[in-house]
Coordinates of C-alpha atoms in Angstrom, one line a residue:
M1 CA -16.3 1.8 28.6
S2 CA -17.8 -0.7 30.7
E3 CA -21.1 -2.9 29.8
S4 CA -22.9 -0.9 32.6
S5 CA -21.8 2.4 31.4
A6 CA -22.6 1.8 27.9
E7 CA -26.1 0.8 28.9
A8 CA -26.2 4.0 30.8
V9 CA -25.4 6.0 28.0
V10 CA -27.9 4.6 26.0
A11 CA -30.7 4.7 28.6
A12 CA -29.8 8.4 29.3
T13 CA -30.4 9.1 25.5
A14 CA -33.5 7.1 25.6
N15 CA -34.8 9.3 28.5
V16 CA -34.9 12.2 26.1
A17 CA -37.8 10.7 24.4
G18 CA -39.8 10.2 27.8
A19 CA -42.7 12.6 26.3
A20 CA -43.5 9.7 23.6
G21 CA -44.5 7.5 26.7
A22 CA -44.5 4.0 25.6
A23 CA -42.3 1.4 26.9
N24 CA -41.9 0.5 23.2
W25 CA -40.4 3.6 22.2
R26 CA -38.1 3.6 25.4
R27 CA -36.9 0.1 24.1
A28 CA -36.6 1.9 20.7
G29 CA -34.7 4.6 22.1
I30 CA -32.1 2.6 23.6
A31 CA -31.6 0.6 20.5
G32 CA -31.7 3.6 18.4
A33 CA -29.2 5.4 20.7
A34 CA -26.7 2.3 20.5
I35 CA -26.8 2.1 16.7
G36 CA -26.5 5.8 16.2
V37 CA -23.3 5.6 18.3
L38 CA -22.0 2.7 16.8
A39 CA -22.8 3.5 13.3
A40 CA -22.3 7.0 13.1
G41 CA -19.6 6.7 11.3
A42 CA -17.6 4.4 10.4
A43 CA -16.9 7.9 11.5
A44 CA -18.1 7.7 14.8
G45 CA -18.4 5.1 17.7
V46 CA -19.7 4.1 21.1
A47 CA -17.9 6.2 23.9
V48 CA -18.7 9.5 25.8
E49 CA -16.5 12.3 26.2
R50 CA -17.6 14.5 29.4
L51 CA -18.3 17.9 28.9
T52 CA -18.5 20.6 31.6
V53 CA -19.6 23.8 30.0
G54 CA -23.1 24.6 30.0
R55 CA -25.3 23.6 27.0
G56 CA -26.2 27.1 25.8
M57 CA -22.3 27.9 26.0
R58 CA -21.5 24.9 23.7
K59 CA -24.4 25.5 21.4
K60 CA -22.7 29.3 20.8
A61 CA -19.6 27.7 20.4
R62 CA -20.6 25.5 17.7
L63 CA -22.3 28.4 15.9
A64 CA -18.9 30.2 16.4
L65 CA -16.8 27.5 14.9
D66 CA -19.4 27.0 11.9
A67 CA -18.8 30.7 11.3
T68 CA -15.2 30.8 11.7
G69 CA -14.3 27.4 9.8
P70 CA -16.4 27.2 7.0
Y71 CA -14.9 24.0 5.5
G72 CA -16.6 22.2 2.8
S73 CA -17.3 25.6 1.0
L74 CA -15.6 24.6 -2.2
R75 CA -17.9 23.9 -5.2
G76 CA -17.4 22.5 -8.6
T77 CA -19.4 22.1 -11.8
P78 CA -22.4 19.9 -10.8
G79 CA -23.8 17.0 -12.6
R80 CA -26.0 14.1 -12.0
A81 CA -25.4 10.4 -12.8
V82 CA -28.3 7.9 -12.8
A83 CA -27.6 4.7 -10.9
D84 CA -29.0 1.1 -12.3
D85 CA -32.2 1.3 -10.1
G86 CA -32.8 5.1 -11.0
T87 CA -31.3 6.7 -8.1
E88 CA -29.8 10.1 -8.8
L89 CA -26.1 10.5 -7.7
Y90 CA -24.8 14.1 -7.4
Y91 CA -21.3 14.9 -8.3
E92 CA -19.0 17.6 -9.0
I93 CA -15.9 18.4 -11.4
D94 CA -13.1 20.6 -10.7
E95 CA -11.5 21.1 -14.1
V96 CA -7.6 21.7 -14.7
E97 CA -7.0 25.4 -15.0
V98 CA -5.1 26.5 -18.0
A99 CA -3.1 29.7 -17.9
P100 CA -2.7 31.7 -21.2
T101 CA 0.3 31.4 -22.6
T102 CA 2.1 34.9 -23.3
A103 CA 5.8 36.0 -23.4
D104 CA 6.0 37.2 -20.0
D105 CA 3.9 34.5 -17.9
G106 CA 7.0 33.0 -16.5
A107 CA 5.8 33.0 -13.1
S108 CA 6.0 29.8 -11.3
G109 CA 2.2 29.6 -10.5
S110 CA 1.5 30.0 -14.2
R111 CA 4.0 27.7 -15.5
R112 CA 2.7 25.1 -13.2
R113 CA -0.8 25.4 -14.2
R114 CA 0.4 25.5 -17.8
L115 CA 1.8 21.9 -17.5
F116 CA -1.7 20.7 -16.9
G117 CA -3.1 22.5 -20.0
R118 CA -1.4 20.5 -22.7
K119 CA -4.1 19.3 -25.0
A120 CA -4.9 15.9 -24.9
P121 CA -8.0 13.8 -26.0
A122 CA -8.7 13.0 -22.3
P123 CA -6.9 14.2 -19.3
V124 CA -6.5 12.1 -16.2
T125 CA -9.4 12.3 -13.8
V126 CA -9.1 11.6 -10.1
V127 CA -12.5 10.4 -8.8
F128 CA -12.6 10.7 -5.0
S129 CA -15.4 8.5 -3.2
H130 CA -16.1 9.3 0.5
G131 CA -16.9 7.4 3.7
Y132 CA -20.0 6.1 5.4
C133 CA -22.1 9.2 7.1
L134 CA -19.9 11.7 5.3
G135 CA -20.2 13.4 1.7
Q136 CA -17.7 14.5 -0.7
D137 CA -16.8 17.7 1.3
S138 CA -15.1 15.4 3.6
W139 CA -12.0 16.0 1.0
H140 CA -12.1 19.5 1.7
F141 CA -8.2 19.9 2.1
Q142 CA -7.3 17.7 -0.6
R143 CA -9.7 19.5 -3.0
A144 CA -7.9 22.9 -1.8
A145 CA -4.8 21.6 -2.7
L146 CA -5.3 19.9 -6.1
R147 CA -7.9 22.4 -7.1
G148 CA -7.1 23.5 -10.8
L149 CA -4.0 21.2 -10.9
V150 CA -5.9 18.1 -11.7
R151 CA -9.2 17.2 -13.2
A152 CA -11.1 15.8 -10.3
V153 CA -14.2 14.4 -9.6
Y154 CA -16.1 14.4 -6.1
W155 CA -19.7 12.6 -5.7
D156 CA -21.9 11.9 -2.8
Q157 CA -22.7 8.4 -2.3
R158 CA -26.5 7.3 -2.8
S159 CA -28.7 8.9 0.5
H160 CA -25.7 10.8 1.4
G161 CA -25.0 14.5 0.8
R162 CA -26.7 15.9 -2.3
S163 CA -27.7 12.4 -3.9
G164 CA -31.0 11.0 -3.9
R165 CA -32.3 8.5 -1.4
G166 CA -31.7 4.9 -2.7
R167 CA -34.7 4.0 -4.8
S168 CA -34.1 0.4 -4.2
Q169 CA -34.1 1.1 -0.5
A170 CA -37.2 2.7 -0.8
D171 CA -38.6 -0.5 -2.0
G172 CA -37.3 -2.6 0.7
V173 CA -34.0 -3.9 -1.1
P174 CA -31.0 -3.9 1.4
V175 CA -28.0 -1.7 0.2
G176 CA -24.7 -3.8 -0.5
I177 CA -21.3 -2.7 -1.1
D178 CA -21.8 -4.3 -5.0
Q179 CA -24.5 -1.6 -5.1
L180 CA -22.1 1.2 -4.3
G181 CA -19.7 -0.2 -7.0
R182 CA -22.3 -0.1 -9.6
D183 CA -23.1 3.5 -8.6
L184 CA -19.4 4.4 -8.9
K185 CA -19.3 3.1 -12.7
A186 CA -22.4 5.4 -13.0
V187 CA -20.5 8.0 -12.0
I188 CA -17.5 7.6 -14.0
D189 CA -19.6 7.0 -17.0
A190 CA -21.2 10.4 -16.8
A191 CA -18.3 12.3 -15.6
A192 CA -15.4 10.8 -16.6
P193 CA -16.1 8.6 -19.7
E194 CA -12.7 8.8 -21.2
G195 CA -9.2 8.9 -20.2
P196 CA -7.0 7.5 -17.4
L197 CA -8.5 7.4 -13.9
V198 CA -7.1 7.8 -10.3
L199 CA -9.4 6.2 -7.8
A200 CA -9.1 7.5 -4.2
G201 CA -11.5 6.2 -1.5
H202 CA -11.9 6.6 2.3
S203 CA -13.4 3.9 4.5
M204 CA -16.8 2.9 2.3
G205 CA -15.5 5.0 -0.3
G206 CA -12.6 2.5 -0.5
M207 CA -14.9 -0.9 -0.4
T208 CA -16.9 1.0 -3.0
M209 CA -13.9 0.8 -5.2
M210 CA -13.1 -2.7 -4.5
A211 CA -16.6 -3.6 -5.5
L212 CA -16.2 -1.5 -8.7
A213 CA -12.9 -3.9 -9.3
D214 CA -14.8 -7.0 -8.4
Q215 CA -17.7 -6.4 -11.1
Y216 CA -15.6 -4.2 -13.8
P217 CA -12.1 -6.0 -13.8
A218 CA -11.7 -4.5 -17.6
L219 CA -12.2 -1.1 -16.2
I220 CA -9.6 -1.3 -14.0
R221 CA -7.3 -3.1 -16.4
D222 CA -7.8 -0.6 -19.3
R223 CA -8.2 2.9 -17.5
V224 CA -7.1 3.1 -13.8
A225 CA -3.6 4.4 -13.5
A226 CA -3.4 4.4 -9.5
V227 CA -5.5 3.6 -6.6
A228 CA -5.3 5.3 -3.2
L229 CA -7.4 3.1 -0.3
I230 CA -7.5 5.2 2.9
G231 CA -8.9 4.3 6.1
T232 CA -10.7 1.1 4.8
S233 CA -11.1 -2.7 4.8
S234 CA -11.4 -5.5 2.5
G235 CA -13.6 -7.5 5.1
K236 CA -14.0 -8.9 8.4
L237 CA -15.3 -5.7 9.9
G238 CA -17.7 -7.8 12.0
E239 CA -14.3 -8.3 14.2
V240 CA -13.7 -5.0 15.3
N241 CA -14.0 -4.2 18.6
F242 CA -14.2 -0.2 18.4
G243 CA -11.6 0.1 21.2
L244 CA -14.3 -1.1 23.8
P245 CA -13.7 -4.1 26.4
V246 CA -15.4 -7.5 25.4
A247 CA -18.4 -6.8 27.9
G248 CA -19.0 -3.5 26.1
V249 CA -18.7 -5.0 22.3
N250 CA -21.2 -7.8 23.4
A251 CA -23.6 -5.1 25.0
V252 CA -23.7 -3.4 21.8
R253 CA -24.2 -6.6 19.5
R254 CA -26.8 -7.8 21.6
V255 CA -29.1 -5.0 20.5
L256 CA -27.9 -4.6 17.0
P257 CA -31.2 -6.7 15.5
G258 CA -33.7 -4.3 17.7
V259 CA -31.8 -1.4 16.5
L260 CA -32.1 -1.8 13.1
K261 CA -35.9 -2.6 13.4
A262 CA -36.6 0.1 15.8
L263 CA -34.8 2.7 13.5
G264 CA -37.0 1.5 10.5
S265 CA -40.0 2.2 12.3
Q266 CA -39.2 4.9 14.7
A267 CA -36.6 7.1 12.6
E268 CA -38.5 10.7 13.1
L269 CA -38.2 10.1 17.1
V270 CA -34.8 8.5 16.8
E271 CA -33.9 11.9 15.0
K272 CA -35.4 14.2 17.6
G273 CA -33.6 12.0 20.4
R274 CA -30.5 12.6 18.5
R275 CA -30.7 16.4 18.1
A276 CA -31.6 16.7 21.7
T277 CA -28.3 15.0 22.7
A278 CA -26.1 16.9 20.2
D279 CA -23.5 17.3 22.9
L280 CA -23.4 13.5 23.5
F281 CA -22.8 12.9 19.9
A282 CA -20.0 15.5 19.7
G283 CA -18.1 13.6 22.3
L284 CA -18.7 10.3 20.5
I285 CA -17.9 11.8 16.9
K286 CA -14.4 13.3 18.3
R287 CA -13.5 9.7 20.0
Y288 CA -14.0 7.8 16.9
S289 CA -13.2 10.4 14.1
F290 CA -9.5 11.5 15.3
G291 CA -6.7 10.1 17.2
S292 CA -4.9 13.2 18.7
K293 CA -6.3 15.3 21.4
D294 CA -5.1 18.9 19.9
V295 CA -7.5 18.5 16.6
D296 CA -8.3 22.0 15.6
P297 CA -11.9 22.8 17.1
A298 CA -13.0 24.1 13.8
V299 CA -12.1 20.9 12.2
A300 CA -13.8 18.6 14.8
R301 CA -17.0 20.8 14.5
F302 CA -16.7 20.3 10.6
A303 CA -16.9 16.4 11.2
E304 CA -19.8 16.9 13.8
R305 CA -21.7 18.9 10.9
L306 CA -21.0 16.0 8.1
I307 CA -22.3 13.1 10.3
E308 CA -25.2 15.0 11.6
A309 CA -26.3 15.5 8.0
T310 CA -26.8 12.0 7.7
P311 CA -30.3 10.9 8.7
I312 CA -30.5 8.3 11.2
D313 CA -32.7 5.8 9.0
V314 CA -29.7 6.1 6.6
V315 CA -27.4 5.4 9.1
A316 CA -29.1 2.2 9.9
E317 CA -29.9 1.3 6.4
F318 CA -26.3 1.2 5.6
Y319 CA -24.9 -0.6 8.6
P320 CA -25.6 -4.5 7.8
A321 CA -23.6 -4.1 4.7
F322 CA -20.4 -3.6 6.5
T323 CA -20.7 -6.9 8.5
E324 CA -21.2 -8.5 5.2
H325 CA -18.6 -6.7 3.3
D326 CA -15.9 -9.2 1.9
K327 CA -13.8 -7.8 -1.1
S328 CA -10.3 -9.3 -0.4
G329 CA -11.0 -11.4 -3.7
A330 CA -11.0 -8.1 -5.5
L331 CA -7.5 -6.8 -4.4
P332 CA -5.6 -8.5 -7.1
G333 CA -7.3 -6.4 -9.7
F334 CA -5.3 -3.4 -8.4
R335 CA -1.9 -5.2 -8.5
D336 CA -0.5 -3.8 -12.0
V337 CA -1.0 0.0 -11.0
P338 CA 0.7 2.0 -8.1
V339 CA -1.2 1.7 -4.9
L340 CA -1.2 3.8 -1.7
I341 CA -2.5 2.3 1.3
L342 CA -3.0 4.8 4.2
A343 CA -4.5 4.5 7.6
G344 CA -4.2 5.9 11.1
D345 CA -2.6 4.2 13.9
K346 CA -5.5 5.0 16.3
D347 CA -8.3 4.2 13.9
L348 CA -10.9 2.3 16.1
V349 CA -13.3 2.0 13.2
T350 CA -11.3 0.6 10.6
P351 CA -8.0 -0.3 12.2
S352 CA -4.7 -0.1 10.8
S353 CA -4.5 -3.9 10.9
H354 CA -7.1 -3.8 8.1
S355 CA -4.8 -1.8 5.9
E356 CA -1.9 -4.1 6.9
A357 CA -4.2 -7.1 5.5
I358 CA -4.8 -5.1 2.3
A359 CA -0.8 -4.4 1.8
D360 CA -0.2 -8.3 2.3
V361 CA -2.2 -9.0 -0.9
L362 CA -0.8 -5.8 -2.5
P363 CA 3.0 -6.2 -1.5
D364 CA 4.0 -3.5 -4.1
A365 CA 1.8 -1.0 -2.6
E366 CA 3.1 2.1 -0.3
L367 CA 1.7 1.3 3.1
V368 CA 1.6 4.5 5.4
I369 CA 0.3 4.4 9.1
V370 CA -0.2 7.9 10.3
P371 CA 0.9 8.5 13.8
D372 CA -1.7 10.0 16.2
A373 CA -4.5 9.6 13.3
G374 CA -7.9 8.3 13.8
H375 CA -10.5 7.4 11.1
L376 CA -10.7 10.7 9.7
V377 CA -7.0 10.9 8.9
M378 CA -7.6 13.3 5.7
L379 CA -9.4 16.0 8.0
E380 CA -6.9 15.4 11.3
H381 CA -3.6 15.2 9.4
P382 CA -4.5 16.6 5.8
E383 CA -0.9 17.7 4.8
T384 CA 0.3 13.9 5.1
V385 CA -2.7 12.6 3.2
T386 CA -2.3 15.2 0.4
D387 CA 1.3 14.9 0.1
R388 CA 1.0 10.8 -0.3
L389 CA -1.8 11.4 -2.9
A390 CA 0.5 13.9 -4.8
D391 CA 3.2 11.6 -4.6
L392 CA 0.7 9.0 -5.9
L393 CA 0.0 11.2 -9.0
V394 CA 3.8 11.7 -9.8
R395 CA 4.6 8.0 -9.5
S396 CA 1.6 7.0 -11.7
G397 CA 2.9 9.4 -14.4
T398 CA -0.4 11.2 -14.4
V399 CA 0.7 14.3 -12.7
P400 CA 4.4 15.9 -13.4
A401 CA 6.4 16.7 -10.0
A402 CA 6.8 20.3 -10.7
N403 CA 3.1 20.7 -10.4
V404 CA 2.4 19.5 -6.6
G405 CA 3.8 21.3 -3.7
G406 CA 2.9 21.4 0.0
H407 CA -0.9 21.7 0.2
G408 CA -3.7 20.7 2.4
S409 CA -2.8 22.4 5.8
T410 CA -5.3 23.0 8.3
A411 CA -3.9 26.4 8.5
Q412 CA -4.7 27.8 4.8
Q413 CA -7.7 29.6 4.2
P414 CA -10.9 27.2 3.9
G415 CA -12.2 28.8 0.9
R416 CA -9.2 28.5 -1.2

């Protein structure tokens, strides 16, 4: 996208708020559109996919996709942890299913589940940490595959999903990756206080795990059996060009200071403009979430719903933390356990080169670069991600090989 076209996009978005009248709002609208486009992910970005179907038809299509592709419908046993600043963090636990032992229960399914039913003081718990502007439901396919086969914890990061708004942020304290690491520790203390852990994180979730390792090295040493870092980065995110030419990147970066200020004071108006430009954001989300052109429309719509659910002031609140993020020094804490590093080769948000940089620090890790995959690789290529996660569980000795088959396809029933 050229600098002029980038400015045209944000100007068009700002015009939606014309009823607000004031020149100050126009400026805030331009800034707000730019940051909303750039930040709505590390899962969205800054380009426009032209749509030619009427707006009403597109709205009906979205509703139809919501009805036919109810991804994110899996639920577990709910719980709440309390962060060090008092923020309530919502999590759900999927427990291991234990089949009854009888003389005639030799079916493979029962046998597979019985292996997880061996009595132990504390079974392994896989803790899934999601990315920026997403939620625990972004792990839908992996959850469907592992459901009942391994104890798993899925949680919503502060100000995301069902978790509470960050209390420190309400008092004006900037959110940082270190805070997210402490949040993860609070969730572990509440949901998995004992037993071995496998940590899996996507994007911001992987950064959260690095912050955990940085602040609680004894926890990593004593309890963590394996680690999965998916579409993430240990630092230097300020150098990412989001697939834009230099002029486009510079145009966006020039407005960032004004953007953050505008969104802090005009969040309600920016949110209205965002809703009014849903079609624009749908194209942006697809561009910066996926790498292939033939993504299941229901999955693409699911990604939209996840990102749309994140308030624009939360988008703005978290964004500065990424340019400051540097946890390369924490990575050696993972050297003594099996590690999976996985990224899409067309990820424009946390490029695969960042995963390769992590692998340079962790040379014994398995590095997987998935072809035709973007930032939301676990939704776009769920079979690949699930298979590699399953292999990691087996390699770490936490799950018997017989328990894990081929799971996580977009073709399976979403509510499995």
